[in-house]
Short mmCIF file of C-alpha atoms and ligand atoms in Angstrom, two decimals:
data_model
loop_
_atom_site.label_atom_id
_atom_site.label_comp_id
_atom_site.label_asym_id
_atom_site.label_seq_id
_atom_site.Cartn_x
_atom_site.Cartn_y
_atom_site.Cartn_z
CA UNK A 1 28.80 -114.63 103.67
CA UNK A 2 25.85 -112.71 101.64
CA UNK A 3 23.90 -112.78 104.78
CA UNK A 4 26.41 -111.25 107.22
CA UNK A 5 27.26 -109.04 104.64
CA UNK A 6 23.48 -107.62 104.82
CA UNK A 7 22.44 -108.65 108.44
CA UNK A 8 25.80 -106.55 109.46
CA UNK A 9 25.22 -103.50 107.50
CA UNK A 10 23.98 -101.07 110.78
CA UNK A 11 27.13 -102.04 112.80
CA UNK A 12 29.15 -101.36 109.59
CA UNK A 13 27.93 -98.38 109.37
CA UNK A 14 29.00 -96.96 112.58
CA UNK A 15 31.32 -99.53 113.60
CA UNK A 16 33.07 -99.98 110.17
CA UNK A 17 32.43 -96.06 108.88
CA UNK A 18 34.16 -95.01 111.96
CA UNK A 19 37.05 -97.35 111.74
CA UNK A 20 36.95 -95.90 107.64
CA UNK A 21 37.10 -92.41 109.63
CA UNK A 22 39.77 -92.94 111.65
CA UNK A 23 42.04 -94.63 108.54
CA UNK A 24 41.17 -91.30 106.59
CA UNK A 25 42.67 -89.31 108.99
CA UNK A 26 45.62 -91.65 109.49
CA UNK A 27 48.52 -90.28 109.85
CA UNK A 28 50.94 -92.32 112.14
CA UNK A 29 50.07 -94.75 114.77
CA UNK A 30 50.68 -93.01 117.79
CA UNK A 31 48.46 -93.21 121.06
CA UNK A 32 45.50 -90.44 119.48
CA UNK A 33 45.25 -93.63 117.47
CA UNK A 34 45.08 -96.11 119.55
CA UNK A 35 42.83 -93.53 121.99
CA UNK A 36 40.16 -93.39 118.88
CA UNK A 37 40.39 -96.74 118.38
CA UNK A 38 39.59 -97.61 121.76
CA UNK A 39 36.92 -95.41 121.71
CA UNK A 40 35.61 -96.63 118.13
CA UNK A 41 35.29 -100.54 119.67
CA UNK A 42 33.33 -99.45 122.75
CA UNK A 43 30.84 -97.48 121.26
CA UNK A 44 30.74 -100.90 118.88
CA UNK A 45 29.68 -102.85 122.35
CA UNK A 46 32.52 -105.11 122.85
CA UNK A 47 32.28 -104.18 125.98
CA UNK A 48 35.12 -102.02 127.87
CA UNK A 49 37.67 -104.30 129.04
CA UNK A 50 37.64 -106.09 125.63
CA UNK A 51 38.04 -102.67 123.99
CA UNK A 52 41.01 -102.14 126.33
CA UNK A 53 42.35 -105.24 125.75
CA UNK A 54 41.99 -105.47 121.87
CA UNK A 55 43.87 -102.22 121.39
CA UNK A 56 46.63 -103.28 124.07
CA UNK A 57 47.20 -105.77 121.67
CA UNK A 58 46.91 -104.19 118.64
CA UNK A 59 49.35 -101.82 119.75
CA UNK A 60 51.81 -104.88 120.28
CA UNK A 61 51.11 -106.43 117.36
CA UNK A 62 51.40 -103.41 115.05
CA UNK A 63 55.25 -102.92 116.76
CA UNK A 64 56.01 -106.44 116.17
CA UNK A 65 54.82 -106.69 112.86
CA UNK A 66 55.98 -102.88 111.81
CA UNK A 67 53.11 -102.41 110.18
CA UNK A 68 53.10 -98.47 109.26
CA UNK A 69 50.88 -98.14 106.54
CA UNK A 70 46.83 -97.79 106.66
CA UNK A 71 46.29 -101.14 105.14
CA UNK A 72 49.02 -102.78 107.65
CA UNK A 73 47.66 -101.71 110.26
CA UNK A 74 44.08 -102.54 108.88
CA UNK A 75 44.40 -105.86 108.39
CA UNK A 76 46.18 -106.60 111.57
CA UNK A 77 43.44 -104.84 112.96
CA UNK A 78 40.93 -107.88 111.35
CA UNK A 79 42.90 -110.25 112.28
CA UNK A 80 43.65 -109.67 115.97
CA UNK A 81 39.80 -109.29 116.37
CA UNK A 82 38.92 -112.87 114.92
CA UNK A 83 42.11 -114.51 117.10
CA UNK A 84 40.92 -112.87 120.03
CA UNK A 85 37.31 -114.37 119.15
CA UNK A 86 39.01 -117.48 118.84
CA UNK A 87 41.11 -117.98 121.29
CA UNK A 88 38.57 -116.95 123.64
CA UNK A 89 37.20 -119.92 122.86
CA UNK A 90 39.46 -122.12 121.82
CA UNK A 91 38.40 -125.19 123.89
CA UNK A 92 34.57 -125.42 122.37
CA UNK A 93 33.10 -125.31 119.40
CA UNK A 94 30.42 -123.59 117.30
CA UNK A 95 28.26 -126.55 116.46
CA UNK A 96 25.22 -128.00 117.50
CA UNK A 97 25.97 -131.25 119.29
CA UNK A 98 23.87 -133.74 117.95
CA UNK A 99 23.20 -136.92 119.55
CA UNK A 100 25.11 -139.77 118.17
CA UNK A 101 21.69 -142.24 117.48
CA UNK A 102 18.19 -141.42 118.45
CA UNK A 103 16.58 -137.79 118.56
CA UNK A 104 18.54 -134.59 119.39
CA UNK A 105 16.81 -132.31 122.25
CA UNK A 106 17.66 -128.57 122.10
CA UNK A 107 15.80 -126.22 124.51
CA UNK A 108 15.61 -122.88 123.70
CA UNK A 109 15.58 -120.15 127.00
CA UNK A 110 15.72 -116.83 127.56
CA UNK A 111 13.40 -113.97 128.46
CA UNK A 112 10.44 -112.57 126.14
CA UNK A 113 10.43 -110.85 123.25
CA UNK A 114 14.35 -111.99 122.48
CA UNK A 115 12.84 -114.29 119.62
CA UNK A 116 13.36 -117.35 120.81
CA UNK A 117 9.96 -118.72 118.55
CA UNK A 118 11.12 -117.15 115.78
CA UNK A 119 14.83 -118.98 116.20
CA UNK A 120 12.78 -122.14 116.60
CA UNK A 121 10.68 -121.59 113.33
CA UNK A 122 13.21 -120.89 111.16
CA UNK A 123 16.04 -123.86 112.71
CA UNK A 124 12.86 -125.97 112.01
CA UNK A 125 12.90 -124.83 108.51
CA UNK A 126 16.52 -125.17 107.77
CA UNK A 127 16.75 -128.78 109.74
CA UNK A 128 13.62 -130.09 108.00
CA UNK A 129 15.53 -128.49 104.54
CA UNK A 130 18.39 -130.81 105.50
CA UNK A 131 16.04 -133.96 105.55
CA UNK A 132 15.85 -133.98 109.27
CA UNK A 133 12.82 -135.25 110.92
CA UNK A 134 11.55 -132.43 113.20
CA UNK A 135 8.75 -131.56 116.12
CA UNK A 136 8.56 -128.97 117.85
CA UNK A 137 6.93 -128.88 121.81
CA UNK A 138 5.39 -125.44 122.79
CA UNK A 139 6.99 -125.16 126.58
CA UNK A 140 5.89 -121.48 126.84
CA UNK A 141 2.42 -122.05 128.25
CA UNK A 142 2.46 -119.03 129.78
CA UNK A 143 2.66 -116.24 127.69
CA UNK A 144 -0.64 -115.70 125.17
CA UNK A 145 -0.05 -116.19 122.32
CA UNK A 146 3.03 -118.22 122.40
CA UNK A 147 1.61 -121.42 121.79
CA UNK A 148 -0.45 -119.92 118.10
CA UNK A 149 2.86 -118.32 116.63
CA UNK A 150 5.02 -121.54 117.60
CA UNK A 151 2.25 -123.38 115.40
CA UNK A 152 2.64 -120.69 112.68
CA UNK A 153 5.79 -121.21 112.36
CA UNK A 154 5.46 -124.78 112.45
CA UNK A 155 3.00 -124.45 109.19
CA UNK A 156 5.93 -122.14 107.72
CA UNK A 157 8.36 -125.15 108.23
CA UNK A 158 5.92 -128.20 107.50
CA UNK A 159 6.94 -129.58 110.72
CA UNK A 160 4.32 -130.99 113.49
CA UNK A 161 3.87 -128.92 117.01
CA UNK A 162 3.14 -130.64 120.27
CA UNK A 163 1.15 -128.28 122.15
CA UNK A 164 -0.95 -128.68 125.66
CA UNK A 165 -3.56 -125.94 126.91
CA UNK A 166 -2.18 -122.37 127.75
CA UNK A 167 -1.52 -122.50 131.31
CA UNK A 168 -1.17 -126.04 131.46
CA UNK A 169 2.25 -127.52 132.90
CA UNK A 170 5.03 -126.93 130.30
CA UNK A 171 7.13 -129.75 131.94
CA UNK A 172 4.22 -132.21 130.54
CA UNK A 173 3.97 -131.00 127.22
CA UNK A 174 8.12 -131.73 127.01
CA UNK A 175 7.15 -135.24 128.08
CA UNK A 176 4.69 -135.79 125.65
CA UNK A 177 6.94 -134.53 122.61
CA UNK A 178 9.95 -136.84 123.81
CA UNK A 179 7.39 -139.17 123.79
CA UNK A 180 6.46 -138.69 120.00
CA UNK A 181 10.18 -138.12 118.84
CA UNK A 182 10.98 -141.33 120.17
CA UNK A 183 7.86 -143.08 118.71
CA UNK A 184 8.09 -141.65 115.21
CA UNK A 185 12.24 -141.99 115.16
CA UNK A 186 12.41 -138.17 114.71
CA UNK A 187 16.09 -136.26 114.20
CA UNK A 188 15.39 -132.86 116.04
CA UNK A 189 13.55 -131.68 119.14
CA UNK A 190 13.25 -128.12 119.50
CA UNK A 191 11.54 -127.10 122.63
CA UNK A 192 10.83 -123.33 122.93
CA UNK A 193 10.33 -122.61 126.44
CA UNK A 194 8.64 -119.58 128.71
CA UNK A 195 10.85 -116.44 129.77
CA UNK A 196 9.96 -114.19 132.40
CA UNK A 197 12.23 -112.91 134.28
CA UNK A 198 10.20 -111.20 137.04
CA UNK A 199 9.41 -114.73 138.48
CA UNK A 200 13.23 -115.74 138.14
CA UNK A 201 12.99 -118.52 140.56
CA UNK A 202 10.22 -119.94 139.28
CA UNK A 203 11.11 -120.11 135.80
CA UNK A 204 14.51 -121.84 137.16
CA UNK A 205 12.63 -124.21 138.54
CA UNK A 206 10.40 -124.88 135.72
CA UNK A 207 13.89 -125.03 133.19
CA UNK A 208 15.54 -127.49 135.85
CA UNK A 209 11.72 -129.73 135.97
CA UNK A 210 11.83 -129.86 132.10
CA UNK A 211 15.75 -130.76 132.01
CA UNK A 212 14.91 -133.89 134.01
CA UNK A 213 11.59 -134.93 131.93
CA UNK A 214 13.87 -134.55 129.29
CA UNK A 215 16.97 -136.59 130.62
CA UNK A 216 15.09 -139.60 132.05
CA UNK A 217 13.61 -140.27 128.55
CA UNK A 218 16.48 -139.69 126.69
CA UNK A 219 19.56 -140.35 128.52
CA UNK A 220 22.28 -137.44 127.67
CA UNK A 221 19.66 -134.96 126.57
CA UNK A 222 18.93 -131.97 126.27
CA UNK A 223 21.84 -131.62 124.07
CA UNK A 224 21.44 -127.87 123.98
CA UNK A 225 20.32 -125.84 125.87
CA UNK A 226 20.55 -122.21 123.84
CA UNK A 227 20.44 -119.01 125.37
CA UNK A 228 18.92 -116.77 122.97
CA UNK A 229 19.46 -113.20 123.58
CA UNK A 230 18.76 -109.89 121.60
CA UNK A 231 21.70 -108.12 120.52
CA UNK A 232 19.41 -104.57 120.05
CA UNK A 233 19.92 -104.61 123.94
CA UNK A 234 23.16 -104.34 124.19
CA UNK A 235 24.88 -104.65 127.45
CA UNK A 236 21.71 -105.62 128.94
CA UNK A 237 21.89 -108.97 127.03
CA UNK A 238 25.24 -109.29 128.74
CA UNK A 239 23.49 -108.71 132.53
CA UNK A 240 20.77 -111.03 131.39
CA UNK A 241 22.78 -113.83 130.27
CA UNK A 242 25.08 -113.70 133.36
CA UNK A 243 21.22 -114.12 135.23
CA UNK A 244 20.42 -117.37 133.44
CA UNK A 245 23.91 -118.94 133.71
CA UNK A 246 23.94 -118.09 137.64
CA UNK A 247 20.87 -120.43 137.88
CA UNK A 248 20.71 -123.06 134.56
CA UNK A 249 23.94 -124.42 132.39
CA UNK A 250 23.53 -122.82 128.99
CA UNK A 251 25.60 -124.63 126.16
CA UNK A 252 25.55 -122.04 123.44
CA UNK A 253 24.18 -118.61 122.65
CA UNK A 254 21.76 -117.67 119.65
CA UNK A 255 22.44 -113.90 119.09
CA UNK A 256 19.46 -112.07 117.76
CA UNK A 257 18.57 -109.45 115.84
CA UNK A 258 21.87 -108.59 114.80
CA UNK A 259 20.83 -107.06 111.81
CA UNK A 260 18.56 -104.42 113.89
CA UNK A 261 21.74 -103.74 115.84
CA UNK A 262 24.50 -101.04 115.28
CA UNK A 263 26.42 -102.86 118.06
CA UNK A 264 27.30 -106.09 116.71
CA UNK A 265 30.37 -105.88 118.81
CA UNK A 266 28.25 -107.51 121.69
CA UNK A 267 29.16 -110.31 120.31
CA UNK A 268 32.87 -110.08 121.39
CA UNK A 269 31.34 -108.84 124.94
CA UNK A 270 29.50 -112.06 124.51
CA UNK A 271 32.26 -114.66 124.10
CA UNK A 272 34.80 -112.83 126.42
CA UNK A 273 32.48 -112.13 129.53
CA UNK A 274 30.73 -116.17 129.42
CA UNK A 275 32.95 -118.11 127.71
CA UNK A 276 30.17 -119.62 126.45
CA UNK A 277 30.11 -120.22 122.02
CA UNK A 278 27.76 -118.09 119.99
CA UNK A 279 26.44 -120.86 118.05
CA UNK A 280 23.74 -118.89 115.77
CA UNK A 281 23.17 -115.40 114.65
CA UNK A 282 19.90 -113.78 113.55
CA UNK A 283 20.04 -111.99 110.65
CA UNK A 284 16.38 -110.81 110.04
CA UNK A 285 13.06 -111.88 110.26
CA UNK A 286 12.43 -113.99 107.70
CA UNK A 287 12.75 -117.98 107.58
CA UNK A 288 16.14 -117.70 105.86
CA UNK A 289 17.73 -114.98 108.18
CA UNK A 290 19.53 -117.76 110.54
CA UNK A 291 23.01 -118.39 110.32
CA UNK A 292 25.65 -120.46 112.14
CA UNK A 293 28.13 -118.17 113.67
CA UNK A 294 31.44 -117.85 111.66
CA UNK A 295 34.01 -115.44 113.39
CA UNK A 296 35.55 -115.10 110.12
CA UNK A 297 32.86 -113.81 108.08
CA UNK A 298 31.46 -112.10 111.35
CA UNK A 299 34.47 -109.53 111.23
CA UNK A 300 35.16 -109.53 107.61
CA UNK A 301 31.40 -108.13 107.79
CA UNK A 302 31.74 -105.30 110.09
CA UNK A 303 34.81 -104.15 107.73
CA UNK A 304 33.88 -104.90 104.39
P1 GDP B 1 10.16 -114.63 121.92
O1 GDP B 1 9.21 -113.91 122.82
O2 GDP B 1 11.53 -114.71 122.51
O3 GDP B 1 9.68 -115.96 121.45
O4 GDP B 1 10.36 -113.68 120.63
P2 GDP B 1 9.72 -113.79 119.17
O5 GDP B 1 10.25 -114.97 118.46
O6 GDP B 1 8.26 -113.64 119.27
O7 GDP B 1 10.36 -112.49 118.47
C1 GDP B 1 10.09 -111.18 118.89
C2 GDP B 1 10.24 -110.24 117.69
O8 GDP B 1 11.58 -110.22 117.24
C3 GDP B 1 9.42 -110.66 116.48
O9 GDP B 1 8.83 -109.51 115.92
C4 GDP B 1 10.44 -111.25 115.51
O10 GDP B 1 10.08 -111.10 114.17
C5 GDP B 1 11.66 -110.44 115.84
N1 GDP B 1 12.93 -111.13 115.51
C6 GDP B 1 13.37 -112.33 115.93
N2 GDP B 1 14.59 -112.61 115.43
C7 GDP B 1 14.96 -111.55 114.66
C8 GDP B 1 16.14 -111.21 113.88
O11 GDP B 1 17.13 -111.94 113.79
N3 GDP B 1 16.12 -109.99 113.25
C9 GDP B 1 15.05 -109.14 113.34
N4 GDP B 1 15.14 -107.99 112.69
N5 GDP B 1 13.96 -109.42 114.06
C10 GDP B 1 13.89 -110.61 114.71
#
């Protein structure tokens, strides 16, 4: 809760200062209301049809409940915005699957500069906190420099990095850290993987090739495959994320950078545009600033 409270304070400030704005001129709820608030939630980034649809609702909900005062209305306001989050989703869940007995695989995708390593370092840290046996496999071969900071951060966690030559075929790299994870009996496999979008097909093809390395060795794996995007972006992480699920099955979403953001209302975008679970947040930059995503404390954050 202490982290969203801090991680959220941009989009609280425009987000939550002009919700604060609109309940010090509150009068009545009448339509200039519901107009502002309308207005308030898009410039939040929860996208335009979500901002229609939340204060359709609202407006519904406020009549049924006859809510007339500030707080009333308020607090329905809170509360229609985590059901909607919920029952966007109600069918999945928030969790990392794990596999029942033997390692768990999760692959990490999306384009550069998103921070996929830097989700990888610090779930490393956190698992290996928890007493979990973890590797990591450097998959991004291609970009300089990607293989170095993945073993950085591996140092940071005290966890061991499987790494091959930059350039060399990420697809054999993931077959040689399956390899040790089943050896040594490790918990956790997190592979962090290339992203460039430019060459779409090809890094398609490259996802799909380490999928099946993956799944011959370990029957049922990967058991995530995360699509981590960068919430600074805004409705471009929306376009990009509809690009990778056109062409690979993504099983959860790591939103980034959410503390850099005044738009943390992407994440509504998010969950009602894919239907796919936000499973993490990023709330910083430092080992710590990763967080399982919690609708609850999510929207209690923007408003607090
Ligand atoms: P990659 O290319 O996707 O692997 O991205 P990196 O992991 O290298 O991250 C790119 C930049 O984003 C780095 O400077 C990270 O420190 C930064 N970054 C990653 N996650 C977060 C976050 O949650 N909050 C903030 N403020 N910065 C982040």
């Amino acid at each position: 809760e202490e982290k969203y409270d801090k991680g959220l304070e941009k989009s609280r400030k425009t987000f939550g200062d002009r919700l604060n704005a609109l309940f010090a001129n509150f009068r009545t709820v009448d339509e200039d209301f519901f107009d502002d608030l309308e207005e308030t939630l898009i410039g939040a980034d929860v996208g335009y049809e979500m901002a229609v649809k939340l204060s359709d609702e609202l407006r519904d909900e406020v009549k049924l409940r006859n809510a007339k005062s500030q707080q009333e209305v308020a607090q329905t306001i809170v509360e229609k915005l985590v059901n909607i989050y919920e029952a966007e989703g109600a069918d999945e869940n928030n969790e990392i699957n794990f596999a029942p007995e033997g390692p768990t695989v999760i692959l990490f995708v999306g384009v550069n500069g998103v921070g996929k390593t830097t989700t990888v370092g610090k779930l490393a840290h956190q698992y290996k906190e928890e007493g979990k046996k973890v590797v990591l496999a450097a998959a991004d071969t291609f970009r300089a420099g990607a293989i170095e900071q993945l073993q950085v951060w591996g140092e940071r966690a005290g966890v061991p990095v499987v790494a091959g030559k930059a350039q060399s075929d990420p697809a054999a790299v993931v077959y040689d850290a399956v390899q040790k994870a089943k050896r040594d009996h490790d918990d956790v496999l997190l592979v962090d993987t290339a992203g460039r979008l430019q060459n779409k097909v090809n890094l398609m093809n490259e996802l799909e090739k380490i999928k099946r390395v993956i799944a011959r060795e370990i029957p049922d794996a990967p058991h995530e495959v995360l699509l981590v995007l960068d919430s600074t972006t805004g409705q471009n992480a929306l376009i990009q994320a509809k690009q990778f699920k056109e062409t690979t099955a993504v099983s959860g979403i790591v939103l980034t950078k959410l503390d850099g953001t005044a738009k943390g209302g992407i994440v509504l975008a998010i969950r009602s545009e894919l239907k796919v679970p936000v499973k993490l947040v990023g709330l910083g930059e430092q080992i710590n600033d990763l967080q399982p995503f919690d609708a609850n404390a999510f929207v209690y954050g923007l408003f607090k």
